[in-house]
Every structure is written in structure tokens, then in C-alpha cells.
Amino acid sequence: MTFVVTEACIRCKYTDCVDVCPTDAFREGPNFLAIDPDDCIDCAVCVPECPVAAIYAEEDVPKLDFIPLNAELASQWKPITRSKPALPDAEEWAQVDDKRGELKR
């Protein structure tokens, strides 16, 4: 099992989770983070760090298409190993539920 970043991360990209990941499993895209399922060790330390509750255990992901999406994007994007500021309008987007169409690859 692995952990999966879901829709709540889109257009927010808070990176608090990155600093605590012992395996550097996070990958960074333009407005979203993904978790590489090959690097994730199922430790769950990233889950409580996400201010928008975007990280779920694979078995609990509310929208199943985010499981293969994380794997796909993780294979294309570069690792992120240190936190950085969230996107400028992250607080506004944190309140939006339906933002799948906003994902930039």
C-alpha cells in the first residue's frame, strides 16, 4: 500500500508533507504534488502535515483515479525534498472542492 495525494492539493501545493517524508517520495508539478508509489514506505507521517487533508492511504482514496494519476505524474516529475511556500492563492483554492480541471501537468 502507498499514500496518495488527492484533489485538495490542486492549486494549493502546500509542501509541509515534503519535509517529513523519510524516503523523498514526493514529486512536484506546477500546481500539485504526487507521491511515487515505488518510494512510499507507508509510514503515514505526511498525512497529518497536510493543511488541506489531501493525502490518503491508497485504500481510503475518495476518488480512485488519483491512484494511477499519482503513479503517472510521479514518473514524469522531479523529486521535491524541501518545503517551499505554497502557491500565492492557496488559501482561496483550499476552500474549493471540485478542482480536478485545474490540474497542470
Coordinates of C-alpha atoms in Angstrom, one line a residue:
M1 CA 0.0 0.0 0.0
T2 CA 1.0 3.6 -0.6
F3 CA -0.2 7.0 0.2
V4 CA -1.9 9.2 -2.5
V5 CA -2.2 12.9 -3.0
T6 CA -5.7 13.9 -4.0
E7 CA -7.7 16.8 -5.4
A8 CA -7.5 19.0 -2.4
C9 CA -3.8 19.7 -3.2
I10 CA -4.5 21.1 -6.7
R11 CA -3.7 24.9 -6.9
C12 CA -2.6 24.9 -3.2
K13 CA 0.6 22.8 -3.2
Y14 CA 1.4 23.1 0.4
T15 CA 4.7 21.3 1.0
D16 CA 4.7 20.7 4.7
C17 CA 4.5 17.0 3.9
V18 CA 7.7 17.0 2.0
D19 CA 9.9 17.8 5.0
V20 CA 8.8 14.8 7.0
C21 CA 9.0 12.2 4.2
P22 CA 11.8 9.8 5.1
T23 CA 12.1 8.4 1.5
D24 CA 11.7 11.6 -0.5
A25 CA 8.7 10.1 -2.3
F26 CA 7.1 13.4 -3.2
R27 CA 7.2 14.8 -6.8
E28 CA 6.5 18.4 -7.7
G29 CA 4.4 19.6 -10.6
P30 CA 3.3 23.1 -11.5
N31 CA 0.3 23.2 -9.1
F32 CA 0.1 19.7 -7.4
L33 CA 2.3 17.2 -5.6
A34 CA 2.3 13.5 -6.3
I35 CA 3.7 10.6 -4.3
D36 CA 5.8 8.0 -6.1
P37 CA 4.3 4.6 -5.1
D38 CA 7.7 2.9 -5.6
D39 CA 9.3 5.2 -3.0
C40 CA 6.5 5.5 -0.4
I41 CA 7.0 3.2 2.6
D42 CA 3.5 3.6 4.0
C43 CA 4.7 5.4 7.1
A44 CA 1.9 7.9 7.2
V45 CA 4.0 10.7 8.6
C46 CA 2.9 13.1 5.8
V47 CA -0.8 12.7 6.4
P48 CA -1.1 15.0 9.5
E49 CA 1.2 17.6 7.9
C50 CA -1.1 18.4 5.1
P51 CA -3.2 21.5 6.0
V52 CA -5.9 20.7 3.4
A53 CA -6.1 16.9 4.2
A54 CA -5.2 15.9 0.6
I55 CA -3.2 12.8 1.5
Y56 CA -4.9 9.4 1.9
A57 CA -3.9 5.8 2.3
E58 CA -4.5 4.1 -1.0
E59 CA -7.4 2.1 0.4
D60 CA -9.2 5.2 1.6
V61 CA -8.8 7.5 -1.5
P62 CA -12.2 9.1 -2.2
K63 CA -11.6 9.4 -6.0
L64 CA -9.8 6.2 -7.2
D65 CA -8.4 7.8 -10.4
F66 CA -5.9 9.7 -8.2
I67 CA -4.1 6.4 -7.5
P68 CA -2.9 5.9 -11.1
L69 CA -2.6 9.6 -11.6
N70 CA 0.0 9.9 -8.7
A71 CA 2.0 7.0 -10.3
E72 CA 1.9 8.6 -13.7
L73 CA 2.8 12.1 -12.6
A74 CA 5.5 10.8 -10.2
S75 CA 7.2 9.1 -13.1
Q76 CA 7.3 12.4 -15.0
W77 CA 8.0 15.0 -12.3
K78 CA 11.2 15.7 -10.3
P79 CA 11.5 14.9 -6.6
I80 CA 10.9 17.7 -4.1
T81 CA 12.8 17.2 -0.8
R82 CA 12.4 20.5 1.0
S83 CA 9.3 22.6 1.7
K84 CA 8.7 25.9 -0.1
P85 CA 6.0 28.5 0.1
A86 CA 2.5 27.4 -1.1
L87 CA 1.1 28.9 -4.2
P88 CA 0.2 32.6 -3.9
D89 CA -3.6 32.0 -3.9
A90 CA -3.5 28.7 -2.0
E91 CA -5.8 29.8 0.8
E92 CA -8.5 30.7 -1.7
W93 CA -8.2 27.4 -3.5
A94 CA -8.1 25.4 -0.3
Q95 CA -11.9 26.2 0.0
V96 CA -12.7 24.8 -3.5
D97 CA -13.8 21.2 -3.7
D98 CA -14.1 20.5 -7.4
K99 CA -10.8 21.5 -9.0
R100 CA -9.7 18.5 -11.0
G101 CA -9.9 20.5 -14.2
E102 CA -7.3 22.9 -12.7
L103 CA -4.5 20.3 -12.6
K104 CA -1.5 21.3 -14.7
R105 CA 0.8 18.6 -15.9

